[in-house]
Coordinates of C-alpha atoms and ligand atoms in Angstrom, one line a residue:
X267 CA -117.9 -224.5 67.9
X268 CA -118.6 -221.0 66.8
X269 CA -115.7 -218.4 67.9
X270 CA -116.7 -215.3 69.8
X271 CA -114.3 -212.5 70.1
X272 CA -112.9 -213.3 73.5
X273 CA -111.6 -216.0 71.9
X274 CA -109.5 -214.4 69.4
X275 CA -105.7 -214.7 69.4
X276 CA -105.5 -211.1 69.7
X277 CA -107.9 -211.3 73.0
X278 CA -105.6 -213.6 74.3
X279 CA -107.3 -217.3 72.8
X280 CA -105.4 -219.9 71.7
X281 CA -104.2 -219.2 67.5
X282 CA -106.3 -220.5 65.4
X283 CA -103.6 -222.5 63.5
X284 CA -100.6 -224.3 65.3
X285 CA -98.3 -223.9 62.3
X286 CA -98.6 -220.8 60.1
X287 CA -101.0 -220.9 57.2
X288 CA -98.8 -218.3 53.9
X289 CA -100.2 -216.7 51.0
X290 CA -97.9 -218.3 48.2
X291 CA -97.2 -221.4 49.7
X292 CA -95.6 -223.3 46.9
X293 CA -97.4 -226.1 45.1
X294 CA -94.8 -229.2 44.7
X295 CA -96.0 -231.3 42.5
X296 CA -94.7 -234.7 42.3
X297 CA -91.5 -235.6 44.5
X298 CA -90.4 -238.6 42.6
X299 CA -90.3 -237.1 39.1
X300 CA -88.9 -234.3 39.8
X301 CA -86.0 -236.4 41.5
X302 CA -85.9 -238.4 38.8
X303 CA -85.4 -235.6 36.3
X304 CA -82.8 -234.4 38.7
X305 CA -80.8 -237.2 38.8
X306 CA -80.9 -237.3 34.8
X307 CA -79.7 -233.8 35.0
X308 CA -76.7 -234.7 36.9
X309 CA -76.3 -237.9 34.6
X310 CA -75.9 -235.7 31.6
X311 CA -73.8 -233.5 33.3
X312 CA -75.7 -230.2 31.4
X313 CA -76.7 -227.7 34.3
X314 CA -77.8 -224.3 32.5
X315 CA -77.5 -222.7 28.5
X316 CA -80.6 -223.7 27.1
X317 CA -80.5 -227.5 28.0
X318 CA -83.0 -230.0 26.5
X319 CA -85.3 -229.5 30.5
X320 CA -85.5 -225.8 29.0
X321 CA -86.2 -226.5 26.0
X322 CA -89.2 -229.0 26.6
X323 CA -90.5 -227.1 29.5
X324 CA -90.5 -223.7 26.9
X325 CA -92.3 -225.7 24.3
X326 CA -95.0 -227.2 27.2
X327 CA -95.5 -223.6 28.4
X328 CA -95.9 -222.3 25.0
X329 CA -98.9 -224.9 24.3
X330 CA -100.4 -223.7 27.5
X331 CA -100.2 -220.2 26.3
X332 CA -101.4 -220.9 22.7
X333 CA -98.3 -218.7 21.6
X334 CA -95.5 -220.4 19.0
X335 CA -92.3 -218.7 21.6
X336 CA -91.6 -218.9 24.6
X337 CA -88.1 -217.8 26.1
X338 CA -87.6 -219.2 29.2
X339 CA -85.3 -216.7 32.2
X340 CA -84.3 -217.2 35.6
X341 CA -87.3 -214.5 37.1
X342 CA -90.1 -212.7 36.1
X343 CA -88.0 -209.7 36.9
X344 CA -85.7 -210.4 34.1
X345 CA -88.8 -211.2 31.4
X346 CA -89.8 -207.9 32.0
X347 CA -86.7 -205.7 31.7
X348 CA -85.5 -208.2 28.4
X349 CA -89.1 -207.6 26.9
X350 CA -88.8 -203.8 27.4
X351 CA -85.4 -204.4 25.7
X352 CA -86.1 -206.1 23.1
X353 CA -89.2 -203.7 22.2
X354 CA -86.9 -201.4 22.0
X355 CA -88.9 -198.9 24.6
X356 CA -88.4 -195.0 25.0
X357 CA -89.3 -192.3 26.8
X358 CA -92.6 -192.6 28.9
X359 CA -94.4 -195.9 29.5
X360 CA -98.1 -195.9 30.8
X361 CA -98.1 -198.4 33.5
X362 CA -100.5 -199.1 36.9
X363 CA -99.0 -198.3 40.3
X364 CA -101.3 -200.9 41.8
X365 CA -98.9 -204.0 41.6
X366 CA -95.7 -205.7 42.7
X367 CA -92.9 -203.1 42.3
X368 CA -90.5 -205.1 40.0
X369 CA -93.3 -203.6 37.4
X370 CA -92.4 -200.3 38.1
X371 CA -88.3 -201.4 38.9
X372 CA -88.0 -202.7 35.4
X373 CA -88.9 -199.4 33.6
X374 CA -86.6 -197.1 35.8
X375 CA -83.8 -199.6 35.3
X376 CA -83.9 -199.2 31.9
X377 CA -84.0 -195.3 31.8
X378 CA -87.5 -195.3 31.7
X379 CA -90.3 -192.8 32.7
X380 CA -93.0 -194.7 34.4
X381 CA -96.1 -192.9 34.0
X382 CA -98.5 -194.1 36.8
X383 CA -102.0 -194.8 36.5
X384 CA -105.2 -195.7 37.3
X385 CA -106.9 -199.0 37.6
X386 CA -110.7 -200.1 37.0
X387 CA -112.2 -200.3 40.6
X388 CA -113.9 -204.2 39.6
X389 CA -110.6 -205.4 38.0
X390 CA -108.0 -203.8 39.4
X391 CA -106.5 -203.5 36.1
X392 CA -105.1 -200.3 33.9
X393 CA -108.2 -198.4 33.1
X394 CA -108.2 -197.4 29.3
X395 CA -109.9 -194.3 29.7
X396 CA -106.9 -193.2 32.3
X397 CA -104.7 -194.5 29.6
X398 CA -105.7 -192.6 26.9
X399 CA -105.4 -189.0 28.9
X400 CA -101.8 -189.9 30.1
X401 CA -101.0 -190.6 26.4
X402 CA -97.9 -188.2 25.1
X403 CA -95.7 -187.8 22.2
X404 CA -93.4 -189.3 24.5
X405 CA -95.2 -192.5 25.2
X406 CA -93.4 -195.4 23.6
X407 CA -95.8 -198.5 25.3
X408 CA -98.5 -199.4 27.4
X409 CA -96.8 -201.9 30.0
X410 CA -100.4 -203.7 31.4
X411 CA -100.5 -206.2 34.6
X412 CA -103.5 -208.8 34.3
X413 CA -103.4 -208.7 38.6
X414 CA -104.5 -211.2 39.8
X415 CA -104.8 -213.3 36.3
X416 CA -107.1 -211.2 35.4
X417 CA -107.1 -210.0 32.3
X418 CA -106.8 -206.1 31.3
X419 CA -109.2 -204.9 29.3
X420 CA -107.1 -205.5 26.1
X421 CA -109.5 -204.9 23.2
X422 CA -109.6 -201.0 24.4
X423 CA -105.4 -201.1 25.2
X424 CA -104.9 -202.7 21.6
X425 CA -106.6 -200.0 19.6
X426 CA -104.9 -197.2 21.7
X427 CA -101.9 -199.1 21.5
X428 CA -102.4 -199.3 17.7
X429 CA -103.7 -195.7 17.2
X430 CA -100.7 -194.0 19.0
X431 CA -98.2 -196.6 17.3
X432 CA -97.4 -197.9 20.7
X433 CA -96.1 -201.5 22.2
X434 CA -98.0 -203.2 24.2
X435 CA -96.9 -205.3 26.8
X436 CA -98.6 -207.0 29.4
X437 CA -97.0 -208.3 32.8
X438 CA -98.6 -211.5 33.3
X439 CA -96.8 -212.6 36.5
X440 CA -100.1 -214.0 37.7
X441 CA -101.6 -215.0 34.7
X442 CA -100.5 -218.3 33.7
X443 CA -103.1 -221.1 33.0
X444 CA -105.7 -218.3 33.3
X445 CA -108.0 -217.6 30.4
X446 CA -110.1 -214.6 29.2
X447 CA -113.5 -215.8 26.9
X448 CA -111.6 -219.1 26.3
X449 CA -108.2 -217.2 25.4
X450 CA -105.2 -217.8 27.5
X451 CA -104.4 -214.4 29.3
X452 CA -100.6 -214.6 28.4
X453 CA -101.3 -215.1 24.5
X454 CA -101.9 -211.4 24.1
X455 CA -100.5 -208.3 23.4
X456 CA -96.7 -208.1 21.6
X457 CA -95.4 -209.7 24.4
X458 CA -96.4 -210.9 28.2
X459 CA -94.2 -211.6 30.7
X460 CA -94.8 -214.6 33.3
X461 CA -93.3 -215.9 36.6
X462 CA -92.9 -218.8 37.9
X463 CA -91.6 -218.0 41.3
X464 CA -92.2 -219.8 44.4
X465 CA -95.0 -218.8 45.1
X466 CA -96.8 -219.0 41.5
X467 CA -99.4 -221.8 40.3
X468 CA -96.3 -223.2 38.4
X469 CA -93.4 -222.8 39.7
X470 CA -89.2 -223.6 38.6
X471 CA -88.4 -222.2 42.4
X472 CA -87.4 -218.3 40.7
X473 CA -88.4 -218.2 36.9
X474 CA -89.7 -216.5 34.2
X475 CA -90.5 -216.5 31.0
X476 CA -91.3 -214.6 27.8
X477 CA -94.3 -215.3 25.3
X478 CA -94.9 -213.7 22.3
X479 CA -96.1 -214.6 18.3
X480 CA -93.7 -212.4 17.4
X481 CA -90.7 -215.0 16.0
X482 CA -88.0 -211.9 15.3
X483 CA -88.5 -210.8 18.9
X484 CA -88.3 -214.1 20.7
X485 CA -84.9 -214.2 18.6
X486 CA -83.6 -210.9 20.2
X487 CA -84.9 -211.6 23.4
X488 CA -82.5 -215.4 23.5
X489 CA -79.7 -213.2 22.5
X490 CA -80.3 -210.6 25.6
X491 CA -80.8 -213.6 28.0
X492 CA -77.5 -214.7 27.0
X493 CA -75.0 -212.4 27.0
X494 CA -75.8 -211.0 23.6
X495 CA -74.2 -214.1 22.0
X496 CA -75.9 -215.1 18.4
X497 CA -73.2 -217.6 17.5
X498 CA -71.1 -219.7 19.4
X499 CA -68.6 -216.7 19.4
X500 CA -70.0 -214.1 17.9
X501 CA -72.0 -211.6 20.0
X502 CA -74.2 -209.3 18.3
X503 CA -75.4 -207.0 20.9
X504 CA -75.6 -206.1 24.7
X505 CA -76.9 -209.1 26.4
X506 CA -77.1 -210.3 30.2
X507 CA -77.3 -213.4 31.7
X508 CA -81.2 -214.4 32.8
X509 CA -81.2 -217.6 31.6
X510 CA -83.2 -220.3 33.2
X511 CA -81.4 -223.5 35.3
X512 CA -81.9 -227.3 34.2
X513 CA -83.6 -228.0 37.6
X514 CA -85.5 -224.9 37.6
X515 CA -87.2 -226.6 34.2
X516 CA -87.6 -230.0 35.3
X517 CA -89.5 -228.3 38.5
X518 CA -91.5 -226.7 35.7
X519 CA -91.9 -229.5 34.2
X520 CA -93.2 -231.4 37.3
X521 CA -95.4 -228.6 37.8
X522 CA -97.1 -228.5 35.0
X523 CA -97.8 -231.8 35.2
X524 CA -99.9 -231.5 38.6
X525 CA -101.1 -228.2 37.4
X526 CA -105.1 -229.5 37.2
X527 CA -104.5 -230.7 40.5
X528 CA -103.5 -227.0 41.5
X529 CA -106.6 -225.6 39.6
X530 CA -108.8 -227.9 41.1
X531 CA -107.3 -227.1 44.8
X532 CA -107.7 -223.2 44.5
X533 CA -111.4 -223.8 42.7
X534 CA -112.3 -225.6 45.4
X535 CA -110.7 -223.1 48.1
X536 CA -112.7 -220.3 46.1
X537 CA -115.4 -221.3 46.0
X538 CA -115.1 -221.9 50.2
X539 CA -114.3 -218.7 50.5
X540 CA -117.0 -217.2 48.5
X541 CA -119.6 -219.6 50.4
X542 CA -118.4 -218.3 54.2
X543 CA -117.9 -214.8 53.3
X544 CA -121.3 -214.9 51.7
X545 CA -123.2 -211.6 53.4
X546 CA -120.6 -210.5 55.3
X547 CA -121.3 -206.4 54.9
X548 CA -118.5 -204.7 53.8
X549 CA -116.4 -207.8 52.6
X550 CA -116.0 -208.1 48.6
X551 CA -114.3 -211.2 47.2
X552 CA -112.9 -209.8 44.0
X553 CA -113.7 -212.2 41.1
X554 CA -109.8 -212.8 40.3
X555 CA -108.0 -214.9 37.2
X556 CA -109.8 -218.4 35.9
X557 CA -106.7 -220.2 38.1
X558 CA -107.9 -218.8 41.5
X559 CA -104.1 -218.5 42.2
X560 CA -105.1 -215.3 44.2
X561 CA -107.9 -214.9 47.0
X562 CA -108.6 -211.1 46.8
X563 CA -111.0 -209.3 49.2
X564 CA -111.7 -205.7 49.7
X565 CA -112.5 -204.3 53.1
X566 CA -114.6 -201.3 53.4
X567 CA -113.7 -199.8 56.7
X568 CA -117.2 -197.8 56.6
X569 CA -119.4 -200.7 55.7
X570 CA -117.3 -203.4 58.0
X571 CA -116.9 -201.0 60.8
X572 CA -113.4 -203.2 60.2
X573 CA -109.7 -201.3 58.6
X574 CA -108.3 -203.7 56.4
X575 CA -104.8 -203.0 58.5
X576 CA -106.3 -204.2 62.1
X577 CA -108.3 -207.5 60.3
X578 CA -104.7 -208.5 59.3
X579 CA -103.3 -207.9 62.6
X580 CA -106.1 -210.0 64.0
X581 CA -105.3 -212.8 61.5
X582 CA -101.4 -212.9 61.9
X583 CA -102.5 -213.3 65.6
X584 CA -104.1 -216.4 64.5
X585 CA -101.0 -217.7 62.6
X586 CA -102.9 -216.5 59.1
X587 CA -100.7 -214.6 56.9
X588 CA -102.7 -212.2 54.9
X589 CA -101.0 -209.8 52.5
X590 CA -101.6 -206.4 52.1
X591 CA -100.5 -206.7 48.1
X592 CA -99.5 -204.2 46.7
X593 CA -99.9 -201.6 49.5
X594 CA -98.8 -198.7 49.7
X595 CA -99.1 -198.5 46.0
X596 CA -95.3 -197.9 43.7
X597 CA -96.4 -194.3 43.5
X598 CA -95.8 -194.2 47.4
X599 CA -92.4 -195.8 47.2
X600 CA -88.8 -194.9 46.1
X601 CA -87.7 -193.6 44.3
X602 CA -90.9 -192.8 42.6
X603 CA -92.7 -190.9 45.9
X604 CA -90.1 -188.2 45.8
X605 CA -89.9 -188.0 42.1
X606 CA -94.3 -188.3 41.7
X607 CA -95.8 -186.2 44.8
X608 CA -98.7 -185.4 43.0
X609 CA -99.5 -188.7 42.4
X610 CA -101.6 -189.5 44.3
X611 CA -104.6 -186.9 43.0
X612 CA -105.1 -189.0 40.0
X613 CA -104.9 -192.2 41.5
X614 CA -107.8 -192.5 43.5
X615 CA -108.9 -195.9 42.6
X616 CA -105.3 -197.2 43.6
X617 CA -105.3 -195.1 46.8
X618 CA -108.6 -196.9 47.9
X619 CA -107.4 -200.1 46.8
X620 CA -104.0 -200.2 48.7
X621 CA -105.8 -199.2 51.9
X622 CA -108.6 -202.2 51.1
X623 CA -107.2 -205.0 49.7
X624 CA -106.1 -208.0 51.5
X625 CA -104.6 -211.6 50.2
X626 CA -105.7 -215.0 51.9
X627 CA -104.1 -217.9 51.6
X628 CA -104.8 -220.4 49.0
X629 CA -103.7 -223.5 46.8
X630 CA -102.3 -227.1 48.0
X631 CA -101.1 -226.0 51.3
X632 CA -104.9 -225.1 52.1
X633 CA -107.6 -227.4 53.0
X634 CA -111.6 -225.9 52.8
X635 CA -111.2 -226.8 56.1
X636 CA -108.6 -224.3 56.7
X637 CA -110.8 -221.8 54.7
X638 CA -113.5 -222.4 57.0
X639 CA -111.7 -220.9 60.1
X640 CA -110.0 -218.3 58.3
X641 CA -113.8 -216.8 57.3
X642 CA -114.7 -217.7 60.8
X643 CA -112.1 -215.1 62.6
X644 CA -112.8 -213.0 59.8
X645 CA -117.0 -213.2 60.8
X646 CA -116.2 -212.6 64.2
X647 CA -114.2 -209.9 63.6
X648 CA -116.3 -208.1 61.2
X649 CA -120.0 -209.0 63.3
X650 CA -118.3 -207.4 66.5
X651 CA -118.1 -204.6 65.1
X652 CA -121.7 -204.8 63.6
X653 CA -123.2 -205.1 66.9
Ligands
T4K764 N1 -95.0 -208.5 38.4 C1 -95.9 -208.9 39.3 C2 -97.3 -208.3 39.2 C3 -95.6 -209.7 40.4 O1 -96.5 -210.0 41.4 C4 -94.2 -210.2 40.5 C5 -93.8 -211.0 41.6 C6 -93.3 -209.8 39.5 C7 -93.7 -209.0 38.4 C8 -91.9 -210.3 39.5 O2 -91.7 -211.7 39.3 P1 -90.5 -212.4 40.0 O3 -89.2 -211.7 39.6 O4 -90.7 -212.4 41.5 O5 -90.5 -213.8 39.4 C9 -93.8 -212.6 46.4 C10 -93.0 -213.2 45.3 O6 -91.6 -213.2 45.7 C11 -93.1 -212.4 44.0 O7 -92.6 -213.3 43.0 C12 -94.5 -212.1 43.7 N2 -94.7 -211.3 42.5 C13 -95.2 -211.4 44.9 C14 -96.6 -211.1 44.6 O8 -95.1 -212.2 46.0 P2 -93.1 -211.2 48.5 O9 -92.1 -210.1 48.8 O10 -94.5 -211.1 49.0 O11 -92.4 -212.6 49.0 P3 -92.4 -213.4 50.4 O12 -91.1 -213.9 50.6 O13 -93.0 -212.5 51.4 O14 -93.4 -214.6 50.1 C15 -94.8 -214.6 49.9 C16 -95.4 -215.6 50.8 O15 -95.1 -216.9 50.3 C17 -95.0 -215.6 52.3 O16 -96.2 -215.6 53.0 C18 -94.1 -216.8 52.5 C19 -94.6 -217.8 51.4 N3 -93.5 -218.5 50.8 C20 -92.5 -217.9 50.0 C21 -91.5 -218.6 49.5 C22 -90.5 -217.9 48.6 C23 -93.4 -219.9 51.1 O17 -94.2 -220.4 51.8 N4 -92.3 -220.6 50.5 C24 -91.4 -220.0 49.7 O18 -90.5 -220.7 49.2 O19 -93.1 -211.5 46.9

């Protein structure tokens, strides 16, 4: 039966879903091989330090990313800051202040400038032309994000990258298993970061990784993941430890096993969503990365007669918990509010974005069916206020 708005949960109706639906519910896999490769973990008594589960599961996630390295690390975190390492970055890096923080973290961490700027309002990814008028003889690299999985527009970011002698790095957190013209999205650039946290299409419960054509770099970057060591004694630099577990790999390695299952799940959810919120005035489903790991929709107050801040409160009140990623923006956080008050003035895009954008949930934890009533409070919220 259709839902009116007295029967919201935030009217006082019953929630929507008994037990609560999350954005980022992790995909499992299967139980029994992972268990098995558990138990052979403990059998061979080799827990961590580049163990043959790390090893396979680099060389499986290399394939997938049509790259010949991979360096496997314990979080996407740690990619990041031993990428910008091992690049050897200075000075200022152009970077977008639409996405997780870690992006941001990893650059101030190292002594870094972070230079924040726009995105492209359809792709909510670093626009070039922004780029190119934050470019300064300080500027060391372009540090992209593919949100979403999608991928930045990296023809443009190449030939400034190339013209102004820069890096060019991409965080591609969300980008595994998505593809760009038939291109994996984490094959490009000098280097692109992954994660397979929890919540990630693949996951090793907290993971990274590293992937790059670039042979002499994937050599520094095993040397920073572990303690600088390039011999069995010798150390040959300053290193820390982000190296990736045994069972964290064999996860991975369960993962990627079930990972057209997981395509097929958010494809289907997708497409579900796209189907109900068909119409619906002033609700855009943003056409995110070839996995579907991420349901993005942008809600325009002025066109919904909806905020995006009291449709989440109406769907937490149904047990549904939407993100407001990556609200209020890294520009409007610490310490980089304080340090950036002006900010805000040439970030306009981002500005508009943080107040719009909202995350549903998707992958194996979802049914269409469960898509089906989330688009159904979000109908009757939005045709209330249509009325
Ligand atoms: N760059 C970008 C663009 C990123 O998005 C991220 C991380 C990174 C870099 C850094 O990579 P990592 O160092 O994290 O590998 C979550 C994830 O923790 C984070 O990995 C991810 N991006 C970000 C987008 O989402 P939170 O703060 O939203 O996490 P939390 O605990 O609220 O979990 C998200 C949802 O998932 C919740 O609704 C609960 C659900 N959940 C979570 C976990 C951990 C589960 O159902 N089961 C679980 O085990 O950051």
């Amino acid at each position: 039966m259709k839902k009116r708005p007295a029967d919201l949960a935030i009217n006082g109706g019953p929630p929507a879903f008994a037990e609560t639906l999350h954005v980022g519910r992790p995909n499992i896999g299967d139980r029994a091989r992972f268990l098995e490769r558990a138990a052979a973990i403990l059998d061979r008594r080799w827990l961590t330090n580049d163990g043959e589960m790390v090893r396979a599961f680099e060389r499986e996630v290399a394939a997938a990313c049509g790259v010949p390295h991979v360096v496997a690390v314990c979080n996407g975190t740690m990619a990041l800051a031993l990428a910008c390492r091992a690049l050897g970055l200075t000075g200022e890096v152009i970077v977008p202040s639409f996405t997780f923080p870690a992006t941001a973290h990893v650059l101030e961490w190292h002594g870094l400038v972070p230079v924040f700027c726009d995105v492209d309002p359809a792709t909510h990814t670093l626009d070039p032309d922004r780029v190119e008028e934050l470019l300064s003889d300080r500027t060391s690299a372009i540090l992209g994000v593919h949100l979403w999985g999608r991928a930045c527009d990296v023809e443009r970011l190449a030939r400034l990258a190339v013209g102004h002698r820069l890096a060019l790095l991409f965080d591609a957190a969300h980008a595994f298993a998505c593809h760009t013209d038939g291109v994996p999205v984490a094959s490009l650039g000098d280097a692109a970061a992954l994660s397979f946290h929890a919540t990630k299409i693949v996951n090793t419960f907290e993971g990274g990784a590293i992937a790059t054509h670039d042979a002499a770099l994937a050599a520094r970057l095993r040397r920073l993941r572990n303690s600088g060591f390039a011999g069995i004694d010798r150390v040959d630099g300053v290193g820390l430890n982000a190296k990736m577990t045994e069972v964290s790999a064999a996860m991975g390695l369960t993962s990627l096993e079930s990972l057209e299952v997981f395509l097929e799940a958010n494809r289907t959810n997708y497409a579900a969503y796209a189907s109900h919120l068909d119409g619906l005035p002033g609700i855009r489903l943003v056409d995110t990365g070839t996995s579907r790991a991420y349901v993005v929709v942008e809600v325009n107050q002025e066109v919904s007669g909806i905020s995006r801040d009291h449709l989440v409160e109406i769907l937490w009140a149904e047990n549904v918990r939407a993100r407001r990623y990556f609200h209020p923006g890294c520009h409007r956080q610490a310490p980089y509010a304080e340090r950036y008050p002006d900010a805000a003035a040439r970030l306009p895009v981002t500005e508009r974005l943080a107040e719009q954008v909202l995350v549903l949930p998707t992958g194996t934890a979802v049914t269409p069916g469960d898509v089906g009533a989330i688009c159904s409070i979000v109908r009757v919220a939005v045709e209330e206020r249509q009325r």
